[in-house]
Coordinates of N, CA, C and O in Angstrom, one line a residue:
X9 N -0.6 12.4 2.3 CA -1.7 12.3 3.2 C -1.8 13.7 3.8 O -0.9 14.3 4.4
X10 N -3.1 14.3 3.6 CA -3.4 15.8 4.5 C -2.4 15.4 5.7 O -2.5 14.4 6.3
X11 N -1.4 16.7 6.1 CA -0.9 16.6 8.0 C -1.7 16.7 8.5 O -1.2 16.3 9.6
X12 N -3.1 17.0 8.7 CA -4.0 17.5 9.6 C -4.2 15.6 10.1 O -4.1 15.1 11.3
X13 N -4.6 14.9 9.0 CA -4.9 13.1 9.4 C -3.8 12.6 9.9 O -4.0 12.1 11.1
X14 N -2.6 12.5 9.5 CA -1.7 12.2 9.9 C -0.7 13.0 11.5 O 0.3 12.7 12.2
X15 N -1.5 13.8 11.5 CA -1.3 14.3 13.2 C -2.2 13.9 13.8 O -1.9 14.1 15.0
X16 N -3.1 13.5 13.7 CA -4.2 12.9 14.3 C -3.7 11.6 14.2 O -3.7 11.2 15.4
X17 N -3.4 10.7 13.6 CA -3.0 9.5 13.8 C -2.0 9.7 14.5 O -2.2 9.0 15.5
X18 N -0.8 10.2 14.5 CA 0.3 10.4 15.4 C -0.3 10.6 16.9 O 0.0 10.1 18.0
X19 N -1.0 11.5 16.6 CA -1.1 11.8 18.4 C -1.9 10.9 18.8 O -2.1 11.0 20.0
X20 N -2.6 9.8 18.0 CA -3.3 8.8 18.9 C -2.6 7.8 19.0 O -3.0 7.0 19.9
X21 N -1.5 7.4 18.3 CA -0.4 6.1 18.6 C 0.5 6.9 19.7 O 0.9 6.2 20.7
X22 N 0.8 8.1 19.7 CA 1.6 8.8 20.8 C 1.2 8.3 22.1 O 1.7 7.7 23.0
X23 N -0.1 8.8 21.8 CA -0.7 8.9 23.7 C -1.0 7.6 23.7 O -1.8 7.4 24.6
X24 N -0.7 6.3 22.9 CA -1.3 5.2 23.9 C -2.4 4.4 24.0 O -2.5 3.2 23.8
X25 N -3.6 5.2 24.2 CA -5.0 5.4 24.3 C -5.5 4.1 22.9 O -6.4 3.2 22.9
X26 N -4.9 4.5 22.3 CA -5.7 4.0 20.5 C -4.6 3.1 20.0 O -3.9 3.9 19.3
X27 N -4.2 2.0 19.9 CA -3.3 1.2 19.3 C -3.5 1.2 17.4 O -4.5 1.3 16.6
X28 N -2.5 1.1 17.3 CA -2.4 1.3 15.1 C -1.9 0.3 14.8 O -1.1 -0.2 15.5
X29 N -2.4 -0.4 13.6 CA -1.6 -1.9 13.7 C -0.9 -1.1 12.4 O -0.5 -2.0 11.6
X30 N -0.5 0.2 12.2 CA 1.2 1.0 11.2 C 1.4 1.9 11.9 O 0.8 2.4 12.8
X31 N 2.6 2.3 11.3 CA 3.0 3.7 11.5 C 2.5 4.7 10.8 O 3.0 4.8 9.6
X32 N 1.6 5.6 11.2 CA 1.6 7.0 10.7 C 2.3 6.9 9.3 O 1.6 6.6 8.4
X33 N 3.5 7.1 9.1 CA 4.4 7.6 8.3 C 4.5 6.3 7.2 O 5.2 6.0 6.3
X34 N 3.5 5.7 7.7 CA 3.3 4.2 6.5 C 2.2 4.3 5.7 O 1.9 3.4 4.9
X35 N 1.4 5.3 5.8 CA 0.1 5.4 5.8 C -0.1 6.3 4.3 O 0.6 7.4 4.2
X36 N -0.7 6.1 3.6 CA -1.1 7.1 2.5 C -2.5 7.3 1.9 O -2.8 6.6 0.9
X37 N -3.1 8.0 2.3 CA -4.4 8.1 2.5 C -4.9 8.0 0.4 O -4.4 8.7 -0.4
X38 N -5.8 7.0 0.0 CA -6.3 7.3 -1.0 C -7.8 7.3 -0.7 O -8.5 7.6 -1.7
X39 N -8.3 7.1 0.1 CA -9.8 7.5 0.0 C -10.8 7.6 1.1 O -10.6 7.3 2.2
X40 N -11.8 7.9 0.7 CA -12.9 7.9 2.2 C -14.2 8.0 1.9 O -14.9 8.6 1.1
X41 N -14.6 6.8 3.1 CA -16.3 6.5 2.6 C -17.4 7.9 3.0 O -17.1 8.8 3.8
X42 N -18.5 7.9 2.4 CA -19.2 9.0 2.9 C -19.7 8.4 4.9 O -20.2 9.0 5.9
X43 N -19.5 7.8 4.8 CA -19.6 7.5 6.4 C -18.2 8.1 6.9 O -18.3 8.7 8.0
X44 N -16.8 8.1 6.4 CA -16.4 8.4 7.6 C -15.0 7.8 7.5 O -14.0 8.5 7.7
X45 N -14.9 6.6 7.3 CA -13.8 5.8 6.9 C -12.9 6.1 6.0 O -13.2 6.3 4.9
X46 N -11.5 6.0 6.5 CA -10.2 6.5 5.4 C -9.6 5.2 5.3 O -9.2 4.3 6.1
X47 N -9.6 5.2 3.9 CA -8.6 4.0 3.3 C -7.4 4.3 3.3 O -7.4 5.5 2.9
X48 N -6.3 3.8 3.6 CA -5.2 3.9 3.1 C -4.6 2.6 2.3 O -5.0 1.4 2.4
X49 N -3.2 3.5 1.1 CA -2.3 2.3 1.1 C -0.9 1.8 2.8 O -0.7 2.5 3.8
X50 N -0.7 1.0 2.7 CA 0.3 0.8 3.5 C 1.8 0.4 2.3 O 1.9 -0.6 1.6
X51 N 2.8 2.0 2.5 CA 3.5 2.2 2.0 C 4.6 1.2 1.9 O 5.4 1.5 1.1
X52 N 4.9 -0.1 2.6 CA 5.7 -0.8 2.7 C 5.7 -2.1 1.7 O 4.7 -2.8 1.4
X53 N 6.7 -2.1 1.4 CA 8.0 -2.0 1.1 C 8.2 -0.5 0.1 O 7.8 -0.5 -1.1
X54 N 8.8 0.6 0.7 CA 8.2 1.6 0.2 C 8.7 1.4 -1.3 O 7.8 1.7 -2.1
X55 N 9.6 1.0 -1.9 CA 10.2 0.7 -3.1 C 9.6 -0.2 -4.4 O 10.0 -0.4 -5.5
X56 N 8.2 -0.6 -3.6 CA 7.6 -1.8 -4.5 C 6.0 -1.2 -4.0 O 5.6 -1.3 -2.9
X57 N 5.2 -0.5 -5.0 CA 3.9 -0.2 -4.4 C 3.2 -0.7 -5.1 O 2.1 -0.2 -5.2
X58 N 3.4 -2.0 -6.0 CA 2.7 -3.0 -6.5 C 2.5 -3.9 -5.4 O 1.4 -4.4 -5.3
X59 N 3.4 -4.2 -4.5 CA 2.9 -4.7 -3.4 C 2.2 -4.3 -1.9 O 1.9 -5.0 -0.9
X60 N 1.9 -3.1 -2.3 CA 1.2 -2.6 -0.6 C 0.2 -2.2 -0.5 O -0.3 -1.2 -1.2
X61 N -0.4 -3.0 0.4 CA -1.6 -3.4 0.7 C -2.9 -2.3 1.4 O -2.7 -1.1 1.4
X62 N -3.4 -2.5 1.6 CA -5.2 -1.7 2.2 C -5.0 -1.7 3.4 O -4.3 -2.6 3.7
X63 N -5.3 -1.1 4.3 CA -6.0 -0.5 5.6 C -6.7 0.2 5.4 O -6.6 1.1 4.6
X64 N -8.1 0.0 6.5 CA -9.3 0.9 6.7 C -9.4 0.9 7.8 O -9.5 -0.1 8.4
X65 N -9.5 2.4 8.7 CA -9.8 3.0 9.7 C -11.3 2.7 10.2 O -12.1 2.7 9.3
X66 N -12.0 2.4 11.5 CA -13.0 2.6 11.6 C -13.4 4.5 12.1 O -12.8 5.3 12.8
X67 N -15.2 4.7 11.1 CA -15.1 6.3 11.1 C -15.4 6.0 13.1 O -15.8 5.0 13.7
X68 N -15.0 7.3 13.5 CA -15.3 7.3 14.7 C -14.9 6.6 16.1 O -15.2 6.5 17.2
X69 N -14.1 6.0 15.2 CA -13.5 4.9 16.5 C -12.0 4.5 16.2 O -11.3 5.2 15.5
X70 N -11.8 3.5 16.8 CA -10.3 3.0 16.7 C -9.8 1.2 16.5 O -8.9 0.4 17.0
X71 N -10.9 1.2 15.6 CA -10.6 -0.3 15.2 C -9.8 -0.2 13.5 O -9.8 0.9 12.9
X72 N -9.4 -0.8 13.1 CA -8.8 -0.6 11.6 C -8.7 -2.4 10.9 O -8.2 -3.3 11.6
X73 N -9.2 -2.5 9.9 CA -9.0 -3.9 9.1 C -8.2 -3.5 8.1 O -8.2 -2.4 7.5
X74 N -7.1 -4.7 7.9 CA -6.2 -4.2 7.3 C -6.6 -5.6 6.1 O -6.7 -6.7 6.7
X75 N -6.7 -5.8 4.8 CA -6.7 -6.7 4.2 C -5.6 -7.1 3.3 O -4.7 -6.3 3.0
X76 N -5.6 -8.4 2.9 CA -4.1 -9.0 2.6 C -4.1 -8.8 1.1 O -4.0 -9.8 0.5
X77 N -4.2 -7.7 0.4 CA -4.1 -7.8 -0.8 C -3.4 -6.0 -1.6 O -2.8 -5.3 -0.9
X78 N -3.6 -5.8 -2.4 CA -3.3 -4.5 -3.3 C -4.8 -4.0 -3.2 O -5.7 -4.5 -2.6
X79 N -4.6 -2.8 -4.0 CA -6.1 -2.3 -3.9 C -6.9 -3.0 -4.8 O -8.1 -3.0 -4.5
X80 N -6.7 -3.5 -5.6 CA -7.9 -3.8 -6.9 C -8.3 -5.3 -6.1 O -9.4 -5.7 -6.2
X81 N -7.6 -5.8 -5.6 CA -8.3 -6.4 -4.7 C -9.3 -6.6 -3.5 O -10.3 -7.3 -3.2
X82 N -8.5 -5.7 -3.2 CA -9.8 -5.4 -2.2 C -11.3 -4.7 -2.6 O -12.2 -4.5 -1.8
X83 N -11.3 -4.3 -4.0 CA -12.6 -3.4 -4.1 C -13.3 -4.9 -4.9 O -14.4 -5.3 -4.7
X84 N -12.5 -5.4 -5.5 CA -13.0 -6.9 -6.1 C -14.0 -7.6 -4.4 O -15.1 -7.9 -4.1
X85 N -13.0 -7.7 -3.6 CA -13.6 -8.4 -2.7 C -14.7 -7.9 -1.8 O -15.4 -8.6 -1.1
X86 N -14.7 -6.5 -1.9 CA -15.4 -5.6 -1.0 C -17.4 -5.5 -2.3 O -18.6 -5.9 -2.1
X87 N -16.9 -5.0 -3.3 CA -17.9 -5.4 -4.5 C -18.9 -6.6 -4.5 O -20.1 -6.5 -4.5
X88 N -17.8 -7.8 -4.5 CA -18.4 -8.6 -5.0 C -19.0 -9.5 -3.3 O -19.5 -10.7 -3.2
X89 N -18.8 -8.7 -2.3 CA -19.4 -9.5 -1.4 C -18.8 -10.3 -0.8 O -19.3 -10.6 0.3
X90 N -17.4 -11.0 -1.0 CA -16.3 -11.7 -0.7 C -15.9 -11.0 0.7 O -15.5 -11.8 1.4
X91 N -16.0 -9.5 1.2 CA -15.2 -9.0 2.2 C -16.1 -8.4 2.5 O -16.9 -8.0 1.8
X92 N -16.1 -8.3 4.1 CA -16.8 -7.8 4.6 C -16.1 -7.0 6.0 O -16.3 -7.4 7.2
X93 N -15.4 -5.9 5.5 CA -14.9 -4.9 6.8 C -15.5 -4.9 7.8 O -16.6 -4.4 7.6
X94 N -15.2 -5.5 9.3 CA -16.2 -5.2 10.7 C -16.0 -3.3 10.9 O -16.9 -2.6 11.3
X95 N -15.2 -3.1 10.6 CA -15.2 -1.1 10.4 C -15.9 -0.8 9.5 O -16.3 0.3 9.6
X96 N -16.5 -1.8 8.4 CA -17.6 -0.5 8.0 C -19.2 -0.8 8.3 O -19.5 -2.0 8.5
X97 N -20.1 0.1 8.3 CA -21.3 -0.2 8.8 C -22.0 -1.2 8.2 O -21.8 -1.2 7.0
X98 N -22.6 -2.1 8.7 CA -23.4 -3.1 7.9 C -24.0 -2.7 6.1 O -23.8 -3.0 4.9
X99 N -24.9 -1.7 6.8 CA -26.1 -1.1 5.8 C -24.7 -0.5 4.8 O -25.4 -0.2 3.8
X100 N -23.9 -0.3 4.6 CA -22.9 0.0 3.6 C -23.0 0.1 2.1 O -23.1 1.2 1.5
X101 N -23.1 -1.0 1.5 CA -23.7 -1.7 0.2 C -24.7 -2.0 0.0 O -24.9 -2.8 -0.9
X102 N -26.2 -1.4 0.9 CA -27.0 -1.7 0.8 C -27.7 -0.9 -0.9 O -28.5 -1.4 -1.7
X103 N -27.0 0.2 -0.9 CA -27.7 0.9 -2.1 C -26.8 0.6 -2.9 O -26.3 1.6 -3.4
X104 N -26.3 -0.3 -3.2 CA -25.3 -0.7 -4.1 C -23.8 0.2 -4.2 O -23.5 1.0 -3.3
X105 N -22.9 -0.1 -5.4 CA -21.8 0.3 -5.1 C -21.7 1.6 -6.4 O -22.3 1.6 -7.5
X106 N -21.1 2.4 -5.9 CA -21.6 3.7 -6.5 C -20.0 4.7 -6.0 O -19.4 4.7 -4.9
X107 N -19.6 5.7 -7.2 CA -18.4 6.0 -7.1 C -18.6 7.3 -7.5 O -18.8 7.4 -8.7
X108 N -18.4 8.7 -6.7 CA -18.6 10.2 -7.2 C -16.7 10.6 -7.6 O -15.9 11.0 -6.7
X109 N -16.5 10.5 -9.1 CA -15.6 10.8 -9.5 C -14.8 12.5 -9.2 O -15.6 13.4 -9.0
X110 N -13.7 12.8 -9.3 CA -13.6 14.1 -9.2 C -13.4 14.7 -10.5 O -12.7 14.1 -11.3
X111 N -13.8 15.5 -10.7 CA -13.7 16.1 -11.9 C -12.4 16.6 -12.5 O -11.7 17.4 -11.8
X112 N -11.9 16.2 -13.9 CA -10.8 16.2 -14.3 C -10.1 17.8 -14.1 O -10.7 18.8 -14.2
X113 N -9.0 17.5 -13.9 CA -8.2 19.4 -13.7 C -7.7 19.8 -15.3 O -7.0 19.4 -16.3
X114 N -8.4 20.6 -15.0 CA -7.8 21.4 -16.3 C -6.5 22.0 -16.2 O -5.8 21.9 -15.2
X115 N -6.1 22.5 -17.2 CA -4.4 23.1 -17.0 C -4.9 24.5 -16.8 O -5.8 25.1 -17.4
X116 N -4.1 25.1 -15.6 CA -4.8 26.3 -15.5 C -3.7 27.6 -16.6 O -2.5 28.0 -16.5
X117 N -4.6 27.9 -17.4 CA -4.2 28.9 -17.9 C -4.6 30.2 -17.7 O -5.6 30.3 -17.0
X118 N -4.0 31.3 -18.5 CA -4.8 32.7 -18.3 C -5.6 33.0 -19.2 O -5.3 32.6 -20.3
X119 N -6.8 33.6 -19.0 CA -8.4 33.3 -19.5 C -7.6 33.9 -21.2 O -6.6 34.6 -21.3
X120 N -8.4 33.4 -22.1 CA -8.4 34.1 -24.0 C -8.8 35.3 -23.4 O -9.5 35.7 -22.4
X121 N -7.9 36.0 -24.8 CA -8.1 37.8 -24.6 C -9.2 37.9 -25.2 O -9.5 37.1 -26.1
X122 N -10.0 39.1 -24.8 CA -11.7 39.0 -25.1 C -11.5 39.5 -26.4 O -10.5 40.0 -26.7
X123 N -12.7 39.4 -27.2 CA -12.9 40.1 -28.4 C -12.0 41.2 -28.8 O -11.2 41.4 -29.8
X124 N -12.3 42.1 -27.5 CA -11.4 43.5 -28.1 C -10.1 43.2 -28.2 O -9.6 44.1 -28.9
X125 N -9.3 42.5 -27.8 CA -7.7 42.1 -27.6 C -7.4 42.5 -26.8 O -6.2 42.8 -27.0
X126 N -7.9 42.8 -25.7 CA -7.0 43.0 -24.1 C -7.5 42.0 -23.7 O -8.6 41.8 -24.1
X127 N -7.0 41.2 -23.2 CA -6.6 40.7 -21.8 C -7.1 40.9 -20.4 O -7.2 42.1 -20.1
X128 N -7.4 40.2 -19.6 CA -7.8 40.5 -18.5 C -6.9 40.1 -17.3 O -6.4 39.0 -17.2
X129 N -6.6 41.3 -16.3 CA -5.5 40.9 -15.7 C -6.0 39.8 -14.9 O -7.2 39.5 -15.0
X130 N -4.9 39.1 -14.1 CA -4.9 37.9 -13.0 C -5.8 39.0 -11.5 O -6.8 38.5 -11.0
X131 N -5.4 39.9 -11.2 CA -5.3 41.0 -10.0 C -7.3 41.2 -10.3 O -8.1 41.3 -9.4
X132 N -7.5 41.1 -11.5 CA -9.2 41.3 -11.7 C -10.0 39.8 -11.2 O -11.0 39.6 -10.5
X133 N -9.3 38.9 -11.9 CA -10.0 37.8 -11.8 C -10.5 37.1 -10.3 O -11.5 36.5 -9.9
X134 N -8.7 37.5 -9.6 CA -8.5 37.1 -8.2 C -9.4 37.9 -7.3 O -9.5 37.6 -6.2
X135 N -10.1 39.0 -7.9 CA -10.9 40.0 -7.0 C -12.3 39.6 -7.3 O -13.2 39.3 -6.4
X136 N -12.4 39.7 -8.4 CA -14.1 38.7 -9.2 C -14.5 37.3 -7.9 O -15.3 37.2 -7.0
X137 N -13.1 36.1 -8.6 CA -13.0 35.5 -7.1 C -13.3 35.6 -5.7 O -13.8 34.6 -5.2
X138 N -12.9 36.7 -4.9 CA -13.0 36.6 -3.8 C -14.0 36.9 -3.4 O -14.5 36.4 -2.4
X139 N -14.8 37.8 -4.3 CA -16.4 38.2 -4.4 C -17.4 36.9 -4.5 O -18.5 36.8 -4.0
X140 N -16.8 36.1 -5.2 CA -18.1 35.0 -5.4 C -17.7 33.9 -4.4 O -18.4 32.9 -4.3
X141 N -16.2 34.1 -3.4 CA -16.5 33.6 -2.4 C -15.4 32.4 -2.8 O -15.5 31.5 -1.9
X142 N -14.4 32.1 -4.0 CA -13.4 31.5 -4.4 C -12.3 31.8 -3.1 O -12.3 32.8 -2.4
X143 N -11.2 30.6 -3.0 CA -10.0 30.8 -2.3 C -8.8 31.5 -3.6 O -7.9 30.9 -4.1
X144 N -9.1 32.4 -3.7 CA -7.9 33.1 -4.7 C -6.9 33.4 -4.0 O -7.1 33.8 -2.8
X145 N -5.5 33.2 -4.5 CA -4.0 33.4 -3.8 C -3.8 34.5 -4.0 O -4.2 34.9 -5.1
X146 N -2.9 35.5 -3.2 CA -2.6 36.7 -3.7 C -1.6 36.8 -5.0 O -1.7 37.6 -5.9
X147 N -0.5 35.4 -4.9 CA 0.2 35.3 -5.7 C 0.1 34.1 -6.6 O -0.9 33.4 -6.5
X148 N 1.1 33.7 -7.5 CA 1.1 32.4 -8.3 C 0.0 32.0 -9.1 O -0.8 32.9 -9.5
X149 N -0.1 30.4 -9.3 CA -1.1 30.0 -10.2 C -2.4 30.2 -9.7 O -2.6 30.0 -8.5
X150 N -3.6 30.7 -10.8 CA -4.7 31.1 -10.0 C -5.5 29.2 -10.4 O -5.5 28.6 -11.4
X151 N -6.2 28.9 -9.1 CA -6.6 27.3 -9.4 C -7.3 27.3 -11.3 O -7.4 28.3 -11.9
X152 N -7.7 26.3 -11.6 CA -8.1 25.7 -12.9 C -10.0 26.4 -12.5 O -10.7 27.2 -13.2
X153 N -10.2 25.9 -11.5 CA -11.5 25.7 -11.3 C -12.2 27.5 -11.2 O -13.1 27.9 -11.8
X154 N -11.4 28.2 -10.4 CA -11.7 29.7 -10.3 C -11.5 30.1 -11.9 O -12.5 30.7 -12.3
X155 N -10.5 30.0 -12.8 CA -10.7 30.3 -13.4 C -11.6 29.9 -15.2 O -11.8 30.5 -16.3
X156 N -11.9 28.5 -14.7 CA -13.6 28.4 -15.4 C -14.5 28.9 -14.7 O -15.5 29.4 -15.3
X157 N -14.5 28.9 -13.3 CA -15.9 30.0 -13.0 C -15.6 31.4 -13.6 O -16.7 31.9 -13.8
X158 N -14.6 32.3 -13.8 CA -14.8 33.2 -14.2 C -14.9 33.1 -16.0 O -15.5 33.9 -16.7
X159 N -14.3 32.4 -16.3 CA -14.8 32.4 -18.1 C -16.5 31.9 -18.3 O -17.1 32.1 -19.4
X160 N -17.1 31.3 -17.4 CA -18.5 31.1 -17.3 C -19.4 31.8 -17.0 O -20.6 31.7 -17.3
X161 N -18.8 32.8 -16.2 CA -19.4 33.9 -15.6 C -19.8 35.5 -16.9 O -20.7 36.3 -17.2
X162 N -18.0 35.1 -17.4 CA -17.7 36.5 -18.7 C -17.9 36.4 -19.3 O -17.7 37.3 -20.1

């Protein structure tokens, strides 16, 4: 789970204010509605994750529904109309159910040597990058994605 969600949940079970029906550290974020809403698994029994179950956050607030099943369950029940989260907005499923995939990662490798047989250094690509406004690392693996923008680019 990003630290950034998980200190935010910590510091609202800390201070009191916002009751959690888990612990933070039970929490593993797999997804989030365009409204706002974070799904999690609930990591317990951490040893068996065929058995652990759904929680959903309300966006903006501090209610959370937790449903009694695995995930494929809950998208069965949430789908098909069977479940109806009071955390998520009515109008929800109104435009039907619709899923924006992430696009598969490539293995990041270092770009083919161009025609002439040089090579193009990493130190060029990472500069090309920062120009078009890419998060390039000074060091290490350069991401998959920067480096198809720059073979699309060359």
């Amino acid at each position: 789970m990003p630290a950034r969600l998980r200190g935010q949940l910590a510091k609202d079970l800390d201070s009191g204010k916002h009751p959690m029906p888990h612990r933070p550290e039970d929490l593993f974020a797999i997804g989030v509605t365009d409204n706002g809403n974070h799904l999690f698994w609930i990591t317990t029994p951490e040893k068996q994750p065929d058995a652990w179950t759904v929680t959903i956050d309300e966006a903006d607030g501090h209610t959370w529904h937790t449903h009694d099943g695995n995930l494929t369950s809950f998208l069965v029940a949430l789908l098909s109309g069977h479940e109806h989260p009071p955390v998520f907005p009515r109008h929800l499923l109104n435009r039907g159910a619709f899923f924006t995939p992430a696009p598969p990662a490539a293995p990041a490798t270092p770009p083919a040597a161009s025609a002439g047989g040089s090579s193009t250094s990493t130190a060029a690509i990472r500069e090309w990058a920062r120009a078009q406004g890419y998060d390039a690392p000074d060091r290490g693996r350069i991401p998959a994605t920067v480096i198809q923008a720059w073979e699309q680019a060359h």
